[in-house]
Amino acid sequence: MKMKAVLCGCGAMAKGWLRALQANEELRNAIDLVGLVDLDRATAEALAAEFDLGDIIIGTDLPDTLQRCDADLLFDVVVPAARHSVAATGLSHGCHVLSEKPLAASLEEARDLVRLAAETGKIHAIVQNRRFIPGIRRLRRAVADGLIGDLTGVHCDFFLGPHFGGFREAMDNVLLLDMAVHTLDAARFVSGATPLSVYCVETNPAGSWYAHGAAANAIYRLSGDAVLTYRGSWCAEGRPTSWEGRWRLVGARGMITWDGESDFEVTIAGQEPGLLNGFTALDMPPVPDEGEVHGHASVMIDFVRAVLNGTRPETASDDNIKSLAMVMGAIESARTGLPVDLQIKE
């Protein structure tokens, strides 16, 4: 039998979820989407019509809709401020929950959701879909294979100027909380390291169309004596980076650069005499598993397999809280002007 799912939050983000559900055969075979919930019933009805969802149950009250649908799964696509309430409601009603990022609007709320998932015995995972793209999986493989030796530095630049309108332009800490979490989680995954501390300067540059925090510069100390630097702006007009940013990984033997799209360069020390040794180019390894690089669909498949097989999803909330701590630590550092310890306290 298919698992019955309810999707809560029917704005623009929900369309990516529904496209993945409808396009992927494994998801279609495993899930029956039986309910939509939104505070604005008309928004949910419009989404149902756009995706031809037929006589799906539509509600404005999540607990009532979960009960009416006898749901097994909750897809949480609400704005960050509502994350804790919605995810906690789903877990308390006996649903496995897959939430949009970020995990929560605070570490306190995140800890509470991790606790609730453990108490209910339900899976709670986060859609960190940027982990599930070819470039990030290839970087992870290269580091794990020791292609450039022990990793000493991860350096990420992110400069774009999107004009979203809507809730993002009114958010506090908009870059760190809504976008940098993707890059920081991917960097944690690629490096395999534990974030230990952060120092961050956050600004809202002249010309910004956001209310707060459209730019940030952060330095993270990682386990293994490695360092992660993040430089970003969401109000940077002119030539942009890709949405994945530009990356430079530095190791004991050499470096990997990635433009965030399809161009990689792997180089190790050459044999030239004199002050500089020059460099020797190596091949970048391919994707380790083609099934893991379909973005949103892949993270949803990982979640569904975990529910069906009793395995642990890659983006389980009790691990993803470490990525949220990277974000919240940077916000706290920017507020106080001091480094912040990132050890997760139970």
PDB file of N, CA and C in Angstrom, residues 90-190:
ATOM      1  N   GLY A  90       2.961  17.493  13.073  1.00  0.00           N
ATOM      2  CA  GLY A  90       3.045  16.263  12.296  1.00  0.00           C
ATOM      3  C   GLY A  90       3.599  15.109  13.099  1.00  0.00           C
ATOM      4  N   LEU A  91       4.695  15.331  13.827  1.00  0.00           N
ATOM      5  CA  LEU A  91       5.285  14.269  14.636  1.00  0.00           C
ATOM      6  C   LEU A  91       4.330  13.812  15.722  1.00  0.00           C
ATOM      7  N   SER A  92       3.648  14.752  16.350  1.00  0.00           N
ATOM      8  CA  SER A  92       2.714  14.411  17.428  1.00  0.00           C
ATOM      9  C   SER A  92       1.515  13.625  16.927  1.00  0.00           C
ATOM     10  N   HIS A  93       1.183  13.792  15.655  1.00  0.00           N
ATOM     11  CA  HIS A  93       0.078  13.042  15.052  1.00  0.00           C
ATOM     12  C   HIS A  93       0.539  11.710  14.455  1.00  0.00           C
ATOM     13  N   GLY A  94       1.793  11.324  14.709  1.00  0.00           N
ATOM     14  CA  GLY A  94       2.277  10.030  14.255  1.00  0.00           C
ATOM     15  C   GLY A  94       2.764  10.009  12.831  1.00  0.00           C
ATOM     16  N   CYS A  95       3.088  11.168  12.276  1.00  0.00           N
ATOM     17  CA  CYS A  95       3.595  11.238  10.906  1.00  0.00           C
ATOM     18  C   CYS A  95       5.123  11.288  10.903  1.00  0.00           C
ATOM     19  N   HIS A  96       5.723  10.665   9.916  1.00  0.00           N
ATOM     20  CA  HIS A  96       7.099  10.972   9.568  1.00  0.00           C
ATOM     21  C   HIS A  96       7.075  12.314   8.837  1.00  0.00           C
ATOM     22  N   VAL A  97       8.068  13.167   9.108  1.00  0.00           N
ATOM     23  CA  VAL A  97       8.022  14.544   8.610  1.00  0.00           C
ATOM     24  C   VAL A  97       9.267  14.856   7.793  1.00  0.00           C
ATOM     25  N   LEU A  98       9.050  15.378   6.598  1.00  0.00           N
ATOM     26  CA  LEU A  98      10.125  15.937   5.779  1.00  0.00           C
ATOM     27  C   LEU A  98       9.872  17.433   5.674  1.00  0.00           C
ATOM     28  N   SER A  99      10.806  18.232   6.194  1.00  0.00           N
ATOM     29  CA  SER A  99      10.635  19.678   6.268  1.00  0.00           C
ATOM     30  C   SER A  99      11.540  20.394   5.289  1.00  0.00           C
ATOM     31  N   GLU A 100      11.079  21.538   4.806  1.00  0.00           N
ATOM     32  CA  GLU A 100      11.958  22.461   4.103  1.00  0.00           C
ATOM     33  C   GLU A 100      13.047  22.931   5.066  1.00  0.00           C
ATOM     34  N   LYS A 101      14.129  23.465   4.505  1.00  0.00           N
ATOM     35  CA  LYS A 101      15.126  24.088   5.359  1.00  0.00           C
ATOM     36  C   LYS A 101      14.668  25.523   5.648  1.00  0.00           C
ATOM     37  N   PRO A 102      15.157  26.126   6.746  1.00  0.00           N
ATOM     38  CA  PRO A 102      15.997  25.533   7.771  1.00  0.00           C
ATOM     39  C   PRO A 102      15.192  24.646   8.705  1.00  0.00           C
ATOM     40  N   LEU A 103      15.914  23.803   9.450  1.00  0.00           N
ATOM     41  CA  LEU A 103      15.295  22.894  10.407  1.00  0.00           C
ATOM     42  C   LEU A 103      14.354  23.614  11.359  1.00  0.00           C
ATOM     43  N   ALA A 104      14.743  24.787  11.820  1.00  0.00           N
ATOM     44  CA  ALA A 104      13.912  25.565  12.740  1.00  0.00           C
ATOM     45  C   ALA A 104      14.395  27.003  12.711  1.00  0.00           C
ATOM     46  N   ALA A 105      13.645  27.865  13.383  1.00  0.00           N
ATOM     47  CA  ALA A 105      14.006  29.284  13.435  1.00  0.00           C
ATOM     48  C   ALA A 105      14.961  29.591  14.576  1.00  0.00           C
ATOM     49  N   SER A 106      15.234  28.604  15.432  1.00  0.00           N
ATOM     50  CA  SER A 106      16.199  28.772  16.523  1.00  0.00           C
ATOM     51  C   SER A 106      16.732  27.402  16.906  1.00  0.00           C
ATOM     52  N   LEU A 107      17.889  27.388  17.586  1.00  0.00           N
ATOM     53  CA  LEU A 107      18.427  26.109  18.051  1.00  0.00           C
ATOM     54  C   LEU A 107      17.545  25.498  19.124  1.00  0.00           C
ATOM     55  N   GLU A 108      16.901  26.318  19.936  1.00  0.00           N
ATOM     56  CA  GLU A 108      15.997  25.787  20.958  1.00  0.00           C
ATOM     57  C   GLU A 108      14.845  25.027  20.310  1.00  0.00           C
ATOM     58  N   GLU A 109      14.255  25.616  19.270  1.00  0.00           N
ATOM     59  CA  GLU A 109      13.169  24.934  18.569  1.00  0.00           C
ATOM     60  C   GLU A 109      13.681  23.683  17.867  1.00  0.00           C
ATOM     61  N   ALA A 110      14.895  23.750  17.321  1.00  0.00           N
ATOM     62  CA  ALA A 110      15.470  22.589  16.653  1.00  0.00           C
ATOM     63  C   ALA A 110      15.678  21.443  17.625  1.00  0.00           C
ATOM     64  N   ARG A 111      16.229  21.742  18.802  1.00  0.00           N
ATOM     65  CA  ARG A 111      16.432  20.703  19.814  1.00  0.00           C
ATOM     66  C   ARG A 111      15.107  20.063  20.212  1.00  0.00           C
ATOM     67  N   ASP A 112      14.068  20.884  20.294  1.00  0.00           N
ATOM     68  CA  ASP A 112      12.753  20.348  20.673  1.00  0.00           C
ATOM     69  C   ASP A 112      12.228  19.400  19.602  1.00  0.00           C
ATOM     70  N   LEU A 113      12.426  19.729  18.321  1.00  0.00           N
ATOM     71  CA  LEU A 113      11.971  18.840  17.251  1.00  0.00           C
ATOM     72  C   LEU A 113      12.779  17.545  17.221  1.00  0.00           C
ATOM     73  N   VAL A 114      14.088  17.642  17.449  1.00  0.00           N
ATOM     74  CA  VAL A 114      14.917  16.440  17.512  1.00  0.00           C
ATOM     75  C   VAL A 114      14.445  15.542  18.658  1.00  0.00           C
ATOM     76  N   ARG A 115      14.164  16.156  19.807  1.00  0.00           N
ATOM     77  CA  ARG A 115      13.656  15.395  20.952  1.00  0.00           C
ATOM     78  C   ARG A 115      12.325  14.745  20.631  1.00  0.00           C
ATOM     79  N   LEU A 116      11.423  15.481  20.007  1.00  0.00           N
ATOM     80  CA  LEU A 116      10.089  14.963  19.712  1.00  0.00           C
ATOM     81  C   LEU A 116      10.152  13.809  18.710  1.00  0.00           C
ATOM     82  N   ALA A 117      11.034  13.929  17.711  1.00  0.00           N
ATOM     83  CA  ALA A 117      11.197  12.838  16.744  1.00  0.00           C
ATOM     84  C   ALA A 117      11.672  11.571  17.443  1.00  0.00           C
ATOM     85  N   ALA A 118      12.609  11.721  18.387  1.00  0.00           N
ATOM     86  CA  ALA A 118      13.110  10.559  19.124  1.00  0.00           C
ATOM     87  C   ALA A 118      12.017   9.955  20.006  1.00  0.00           C
ATOM     88  N   GLU A 119      11.249  10.809  20.658  1.00  0.00           N
ATOM     89  CA  GLU A 119      10.196  10.325  21.553  1.00  0.00           C
ATOM     90  C   GLU A 119       9.089   9.593  20.795  1.00  0.00           C
ATOM     91  N   THR A 120       8.744  10.092  19.625  1.00  0.00           N
ATOM     92  CA  THR A 120       7.658   9.491  18.848  1.00  0.00           C
ATOM     93  C   THR A 120       8.131   8.331  17.983  1.00  0.00           C
ATOM     94  N   GLY A 121       9.464   8.202  17.843  1.00  0.00           N
ATOM     95  CA  GLY A 121       9.993   7.141  16.990  1.00  0.00           C
ATOM     96  C   GLY A 121       9.754   7.396  15.510  1.00  0.00           C
ATOM     97  N   LYS A 122       9.540   8.640  15.146  1.00  0.00           N
ATOM     98  CA  LYS A 122       9.272   8.991  13.755  1.00  0.00           C
ATOM     99  C   LYS A 122      10.497   9.637  13.112  1.00  0.00           C
ATOM    100  N   ILE A 123      10.605   9.486  11.805  1.00  0.00           N
ATOM    101  CA  ILE A 123      11.713  10.087  11.064  1.00  0.00           C
ATOM    102  C   ILE A 123      11.403  11.544  10.766  1.00  0.00           C
ATOM    103  N   HIS A 124      12.365  12.394  11.062  1.00  0.00           N
ATOM    104  CA  HIS A 124      12.248  13.815  10.730  1.00  0.00           C
ATOM    105  C   HIS A 124      13.508  14.201   9.973  1.00  0.00           C
ATOM    106  N   ALA A 125      13.354  14.610   8.734  1.00  0.00           N
ATOM    107  CA  ALA A 125      14.490  14.962   7.884  1.00  0.00           C
ATOM    108  C   ALA A 125      14.236  16.307   7.226  1.00  0.00           C
ATOM    109  N   ILE A 126      15.317  16.888   6.709  1.00  0.00           N
ATOM    110  CA  ILE A 126      15.283  18.246   6.149  1.00  0.00           C
ATOM    111  C   ILE A 126      15.677  18.204   4.679  1.00  0.00           C
ATOM    112  N   VAL A 127      15.009  19.024   3.876  1.00  0.00           N
ATOM    113  CA  VAL A 127      15.297  19.082   2.445  1.00  0.00           C
ATOM    114  C   VAL A 127      16.528  19.957   2.204  1.00  0.00           C
ATOM    115  N   GLN A 128      17.692  19.339   2.345  1.00  0.00           N
ATOM    116  CA  GLN A 128      18.949  19.990   1.949  1.00  0.00           C
ATOM    117  C   GLN A 128      19.282  19.481   0.551  1.00  0.00           C
ATOM    118  N   ASN A 129      18.490  19.923  -0.422  1.00  0.00           N
ATOM    119  CA  ASN A 129      18.577  19.351  -1.771  1.00  0.00           C
ATOM    120  C   ASN A 129      19.883  19.690  -2.478  1.00  0.00           C
ATOM    121  N   ARG A 130      20.618  20.731  -1.991  1.00  0.00           N
ATOM    122  CA  ARG A 130      21.878  21.060  -2.645  1.00  0.00           C
ATOM    123  C   ARG A 130      22.937  19.981  -2.423  1.00  0.00           C
ATOM    124  N   ARG A 131      22.759  19.130  -1.416  1.00  0.00           N
ATOM    125  CA  ARG A 131      23.664  17.984  -1.252  1.00  0.00           C
ATOM    126  C   ARG A 131      23.531  16.997  -2.410  1.00  0.00           C
ATOM    127  N   PHE A 132      22.348  16.977  -3.004  1.00  0.00           N
ATOM    128  CA  PHE A 132      22.021  15.932  -3.967  1.00  0.00           C
ATOM    129  C   PHE A 132      22.130  16.446  -5.403  1.00  0.00           C
ATOM    130  N   ILE A 133      23.256  17.095  -5.697  1.00  0.00           N
ATOM    131  CA  ILE A 133      23.548  17.523  -7.060  1.00  0.00           C
ATOM    132  C   ILE A 133      24.923  16.974  -7.448  1.00  0.00           C
ATOM    133  N   PRO A 134      25.202  16.834  -8.734  1.00  0.00           N
ATOM    134  CA  PRO A 134      26.449  16.178  -9.149  1.00  0.00           C
ATOM    135  C   PRO A 134      27.703  16.829  -8.590  1.00  0.00           C
ATOM    136  N   GLY A 135      27.797  18.161  -8.619  1.00  0.00           N
ATOM    137  CA  GLY A 135      29.021  18.820  -8.188  1.00  0.00           C
ATOM    138  C   GLY A 135      29.373  18.534  -6.744  1.00  0.00           C
ATOM    139  N   ILE A 136      28.396  18.601  -5.865  1.00  0.00           N
ATOM    140  CA  ILE A 136      28.648  18.372  -4.444  1.00  0.00           C
ATOM    141  C   ILE A 136      29.013  16.914  -4.192  1.00  0.00           C
ATOM    142  N   ARG A 137      28.328  15.971  -4.860  1.00  0.00           N
ATOM    143  CA  ARG A 137      28.662  14.560  -4.664  1.00  0.00           C
ATOM    144  C   ARG A 137      30.078  14.267  -5.188  1.00  0.00           C
ATOM    145  N   ARG A 138      30.465  14.919  -6.256  1.00  0.00           N
ATOM    146  CA  ARG A 138      31.818  14.700  -6.796  1.00  0.00           C
ATOM    147  C   ARG A 138      32.880  15.286  -5.866  1.00  0.00           C
ATOM    148  N   LEU A 139      32.627  16.455  -5.307  1.00  0.00           N
ATOM    149  CA  LEU A 139      33.569  17.014  -4.346  1.00  0.00           C
ATOM    150  C   LEU A 139      33.723  16.112  -3.137  1.00  0.00           C
ATOM    151  N   ARG A 140      32.612  15.625  -2.632  1.00  0.00           N
ATOM    152  CA  ARG A 140      32.641  14.719  -1.477  1.00  0.00           C
ATOM    153  C   ARG A 140      33.479  13.480  -1.795  1.00  0.00           C
ATOM    154  N   ARG A 141      33.278  12.898  -2.972  1.00  0.00           N
ATOM    155  CA  ARG A 141      34.035  11.714  -3.344  1.00  0.00           C
ATOM    156  C   ARG A 141      35.527  12.021  -3.445  1.00  0.00           C
ATOM    157  N   ALA A 142      35.865  13.157  -4.047  1.00  0.00           N
ATOM    158  CA  ALA A 142      37.272  13.515  -4.209  1.00  0.00           C
ATOM    159  C   ALA A 142      37.966  13.674  -2.859  1.00  0.00           C
ATOM    160  N   VAL A 143      37.286  14.301  -1.914  1.00  0.00           N
ATOM    161  CA  VAL A 143      37.858  14.475  -0.580  1.00  0.00           C
ATOM    162  C   VAL A 143      37.987  13.126   0.116  1.00  0.00           C
ATOM    163  N   ALA A 144      36.933  12.311   0.051  1.00  0.00           N
ATOM    164  CA  ALA A 144      36.954  11.010   0.716  1.00  0.00           C
ATOM    165  C   ALA A 144      38.030  10.097   0.131  1.00  0.00           C
ATOM    166  N   ASP A 145      38.283  10.222  -1.168  1.00  0.00           N
ATOM    167  CA  ASP A 145      39.306   9.407  -1.831  1.00  0.00           C
ATOM    168  C   ASP A 145      40.726   9.920  -1.587  1.00  0.00           C
ATOM    169  N   GLY A 146      40.851  11.092  -0.935  1.00  0.00           N
ATOM    170  CA  GLY A 146      42.172  11.648  -0.659  1.00  0.00           C
ATOM    171  C   GLY A 146      42.878  12.204  -1.876  1.00  0.00           C
ATOM    172  N   LEU A 147      42.105  12.662  -2.855  1.00  0.00           N
ATOM    173  CA  LEU A 147      42.689  13.116  -4.115  1.00  0.00           C
ATOM    174  C   LEU A 147      43.683  14.261  -3.918  1.00  0.00           C
ATOM    175  N   ILE A 148      43.392  15.159  -2.973  1.00  0.00           N
ATOM    176  CA  ILE A 148      44.305  16.284  -2.717  1.00  0.00           C
ATOM    177  C   ILE A 148      44.906  16.192  -1.316  1.00  0.00           C
ATOM    178  N   GLY A 149      44.880  15.021  -0.729  1.00  0.00           N
ATOM    179  CA  GLY A 149      45.437  14.846   0.605  1.00  0.00           C
ATOM    180  C   GLY A 149      44.494  15.341   1.682  1.00  0.00           C
ATOM    181  N   ASP A 150      44.982  15.437   2.900  1.00  0.00           N
ATOM    182  CA  ASP A 150      44.165  15.912   4.015  1.00  0.00           C
ATOM    183  C   ASP A 150      43.645  17.311   3.721  1.00  0.00           C
ATOM    184  N   LEU A 151      42.355  17.496   3.916  1.00  0.00           N
ATOM    185  CA  LEU A 151      41.724  18.781   3.613  1.00  0.00           C
ATOM    186  C   LEU A 151      42.106  19.816   4.664  1.00  0.00           C
ATOM    187  N   THR A 152      42.561  20.981   4.219  1.00  0.00           N
ATOM    188  CA  THR A 152      42.941  22.052   5.139  1.00  0.00           C
ATOM    189  C   THR A 152      42.075  23.295   5.000  1.00  0.00           C
ATOM    190  N   GLY A 153      41.424  23.475   3.854  1.00  0.00           N
ATOM    191  CA  GLY A 153      40.612  24.660   3.651  1.00  0.00           C
ATOM    192  C   GLY A 153      39.483  24.438   2.667  1.00  0.00           C
ATOM    193  N   VAL A 154      38.319  25.003   2.980  1.00  0.00           N
ATOM    194  CA  VAL A 154      37.177  25.040   2.072  1.00  0.00           C
ATOM    195  C   VAL A 154      36.753  26.493   1.967  1.00  0.00           C
ATOM    196  N   HIS A 155      36.722  27.025   0.744  1.00  0.00           N
ATOM    197  CA  HIS A 155      36.469  28.450   0.553  1.00  0.00           C
ATOM    198  C   HIS A 155      35.332  28.618  -0.463  1.00  0.00           C
ATOM    199  N   CYS A 156      34.259  29.276  -0.035  1.00  0.00           N
ATOM    200  CA  CYS A 156      33.047  29.387  -0.845  1.00  0.00           C
ATOM    201  C   CYS A 156      32.664  30.855  -1.024  1.00  0.00           C
ATOM    202  N   ASP A 157      32.443  31.257  -2.275  1.00  0.00           N
ATOM    203  CA  ASP A 157      31.965  32.597  -2.605  1.00  0.00           C
ATOM    204  C   ASP A 157      30.586  32.498  -3.236  1.00  0.00           C
ATOM    205  N   PHE A 158      29.679  33.368  -2.796  1.00  0.00           N
ATOM    206  CA  PHE A 158      28.304  33.353  -3.303  1.00  0.00           C
ATOM    207  C   PHE A 158      27.859  34.796  -3.500  1.00  0.00           C
ATOM    208  N   PHE A 159      27.667  35.205  -4.756  1.00  0.00           N
ATOM    209  CA  PHE A 159      27.286  36.588  -5.040  1.00  0.00           C
ATOM    210  C   PHE A 159      26.219  36.627  -6.133  1.00  0.00           C
ATOM    211  N   LEU A 160      24.983  36.915  -5.724  1.00  0.00           N
ATOM    212  CA  LEU A 160      23.859  37.059  -6.639  1.00  0.00           C
ATOM    213  C   LEU A 160      22.992  38.229  -6.198  1.00  0.00           C
ATOM    214  N   GLY A 161      22.057  38.628  -7.068  1.00  0.00           N
ATOM    215  CA  GLY A 161      21.150  39.717  -6.735  1.00  0.00           C
ATOM    216  C   GLY A 161      19.711  39.411  -7.097  1.00  0.00           C
ATOM    217  N   PRO A 162      19.106  38.352  -6.530  1.00  0.00           N
ATOM    218  CA  PRO A 162      17.723  38.010  -6.897  1.00  0.00           C
ATOM    219  C   PRO A 162      16.708  38.956  -6.250  1.00  0.00           C
ATOM    220  N   HIS A 163      15.698  39.318  -7.014  1.00  0.00           N
ATOM    221  CA  HIS A 163      14.616  40.180  -6.523  1.00  0.00           C
ATOM    222  C   HIS A 163      13.376  39.306  -6.321  1.00  0.00           C
ATOM    223  N   PHE A 164      13.286  38.688  -5.143  1.00  0.00           N
ATOM    224  CA  PHE A 164      12.202  37.739  -4.879  1.00  0.00           C
ATOM    225  C   PHE A 164      10.868  38.419  -4.644  1.00  0.00           C
ATOM    226  N   GLY A 165      10.883  39.529  -3.896  1.00  0.00           N
ATOM    227  CA  GLY A 165       9.640  40.007  -3.325  1.00  0.00           C
ATOM    228  C   GLY A 165       9.232  39.057  -2.207  1.00  0.00           C
ATOM    229  N   GLY A 166       8.109  39.307  -1.570  1.00  0.00           N
ATOM    230  CA  GLY A 166       7.586  38.373  -0.589  1.00  0.00           C
ATOM    231  C   GLY A 166       8.364  38.347   0.714  1.00  0.00           C
ATOM    232  N   PHE A 167       8.235  37.221   1.444  1.00  0.00           N
ATOM    233  CA  PHE A 167       8.711  37.163   2.828  1.00  0.00           C
ATOM    234  C   PHE A 167      10.219  37.332   2.946  1.00  0.00           C
ATOM    235  N   ARG A 168      11.003  36.880   1.946  1.00  0.00           N
ATOM    236  CA  ARG A 168      12.459  36.976   2.070  1.00  0.00           C
ATOM    237  C   ARG A 168      12.915  38.424   2.231  1.00  0.00           C
ATOM    238  N   GLU A 169      12.302  39.324   1.517  1.00  0.00           N
ATOM    239  CA  GLU A 169      12.764  40.707   1.563  1.00  0.00           C
ATOM    240  C   GLU A 169      12.421  41.394   2.879  1.00  0.00           C
ATOM    241  N   ALA A 170      11.599  40.740   3.705  1.00  0.00           N
ATOM    242  CA  ALA A 170      11.271  41.285   5.020  1.00  0.00           C
ATOM    243  C   ALA A 170      11.980  40.553   6.156  1.00  0.00           C
ATOM    244  N   MET A 171      12.728  39.483   5.846  1.00  0.00           N
ATOM    245  CA  MET A 171      13.367  38.656   6.873  1.00  0.00           C
ATOM    246  C   MET A 171      14.562  39.339   7.509  1.00  0.00           C
ATOM    247  N   ASP A 172      14.818  38.997   8.772  1.00  0.00           N
ATOM    248  CA  ASP A 172      16.114  39.279   9.381  1.00  0.00           C
ATOM    249  C   ASP A 172      17.099  38.192   8.972  1.00  0.00           C
ATOM    250  N   ASN A 173      18.390  38.556   8.873  1.00  0.00           N
ATOM    251  CA  ASN A 173      19.453  37.583   8.569  1.00  0.00           C
ATOM    252  C   ASN A 173      19.124  36.767   7.320  1.00  0.00           C
ATOM    253  N   VAL A 174      18.651  37.435   6.281  1.00  0.00           N
ATOM    254  CA  VAL A 174      18.068  36.715   5.156  1.00  0.00           C
ATOM    255  C   VAL A 174      19.078  35.833   4.434  1.00  0.00           C
ATOM    256  N   LEU A 175      20.291  36.320   4.213  1.00  0.00           N
ATOM    257  CA  LEU A 175      21.260  35.500   3.499  1.00  0.00           C
ATOM    258  C   LEU A 175      21.664  34.283   4.317  1.00  0.00           C
ATOM    259  N   LEU A 176      22.032  34.492   5.562  1.00  0.00           N
ATOM    260  CA  LEU A 176      22.495  33.387   6.393  1.00  0.00           C
ATOM    261  C   LEU A 176      21.402  32.359   6.618  1.00  0.00           C
ATOM    262  N   LEU A 177      20.213  32.815   6.937  1.00  0.00           N
ATOM    263  CA  LEU A 177      19.160  31.886   7.344  1.00  0.00           C
ATOM    264  C   LEU A 177      18.482  31.211   6.168  1.00  0.00           C
ATOM    265  N   ASP A 178      18.301  31.941   5.070  1.00  0.00           N
ATOM    266  CA  ASP A 178      17.517  31.382   3.976  1.00  0.00           C
ATOM    267  C   ASP A 178      18.367  30.778   2.867  1.00  0.00           C
ATOM    268  N   MET A 179      19.613  31.238   2.695  1.00  0.00           N
ATOM    269  CA  MET A 179      20.414  30.730   1.578  1.00  0.00           C
ATOM    270  C   MET A 179      21.735  30.122   2.006  1.00  0.00           C
ATOM    271  N   ALA A 180      22.472  30.783   2.891  1.00  0.00           N
ATOM    272  CA  ALA A 180      23.791  30.267   3.262  1.00  0.00           C
ATOM    273  C   ALA A 180      23.711  28.893   3.886  1.00  0.00           C
ATOM    274  N   VAL A 181      22.563  28.567   4.478  1.00  0.00           N
ATOM    275  CA  VAL A 181      22.401  27.238   5.069  1.00  0.00           C
ATOM    276  C   VAL A 181      22.649  26.143   4.041  1.00  0.00           C
ATOM    277  N   HIS A 182      22.320  26.394   2.762  1.00  0.00           N
ATOM    278  CA  HIS A 182      22.594  25.413   1.706  1.00  0.00           C
ATOM    279  C   HIS A 182      24.098  25.191   1.558  1.00  0.00           C
ATOM    280  N   THR A 183      24.838  26.281   1.402  1.00  0.00           N
ATOM    281  CA  THR A 183      26.284  26.177   1.183  1.00  0.00           C
ATOM    282  C   THR A 183      26.986  25.616   2.408  1.00  0.00           C
ATOM    283  N   LEU A 184      26.576  26.058   3.598  1.00  0.00           N
ATOM    284  CA  LEU A 184      27.222  25.592   4.820  1.00  0.00           C
ATOM    285  C   LEU A 184      26.964  24.109   5.049  1.00  0.00           C
ATOM    286  N   ASP A 185      25.740  23.664   4.795  1.00  0.00           N
ATOM    287  CA  ASP A 185      25.457  22.233   4.932  1.00  0.00           C
ATOM    288  C   ASP A 185      26.244  21.433   3.906  1.00  0.00           C
ATOM    289  N   ALA A 186      26.318  21.933   2.676  1.00  0.00           N
ATOM    290  CA  ALA A 186      27.083  21.229   1.643  1.00  0.00           C
ATOM    291  C   ALA A 186      28.563  21.188   1.996  1.00  0.00           C
ATOM    292  N   ALA A 187      29.091  22.272   2.556  1.00  0.00           N
ATOM    293  CA  ALA A 187      30.505  22.294   2.942  1.00  0.00           C
ATOM    294  C   ALA A 187      30.784  21.312   4.068  1.00  0.00           C
ATOM    295  N   ARG A 188      29.865  21.202   5.003  1.00  0.00           N
ATOM    296  CA  ARG A 188      30.019  20.221   6.084  1.00  0.00           C
ATOM    297  C   ARG A 188      30.010  18.809   5.517  1.00  0.00           C
ATOM    298  N   PHE A 189      29.127  18.557   4.554  1.00  0.00           N
ATOM    299  CA  PHE A 189      29.049  17.250   3.913  1.00  0.00           C
ATOM    300  C   PHE A 189      30.314  16.941   3.118  1.00  0.00           C
ATOM    301  N   VAL A 190      30.750  17.892   2.309  1.00  0.00           N
ATOM    302  CA  VAL A 190      31.926  17.685   1.466  1.00  0.00           C
ATOM    303  C   VAL A 190      33.168  17.427   2.317  1.00  0.00           C
TER     304      VAL A 190
END
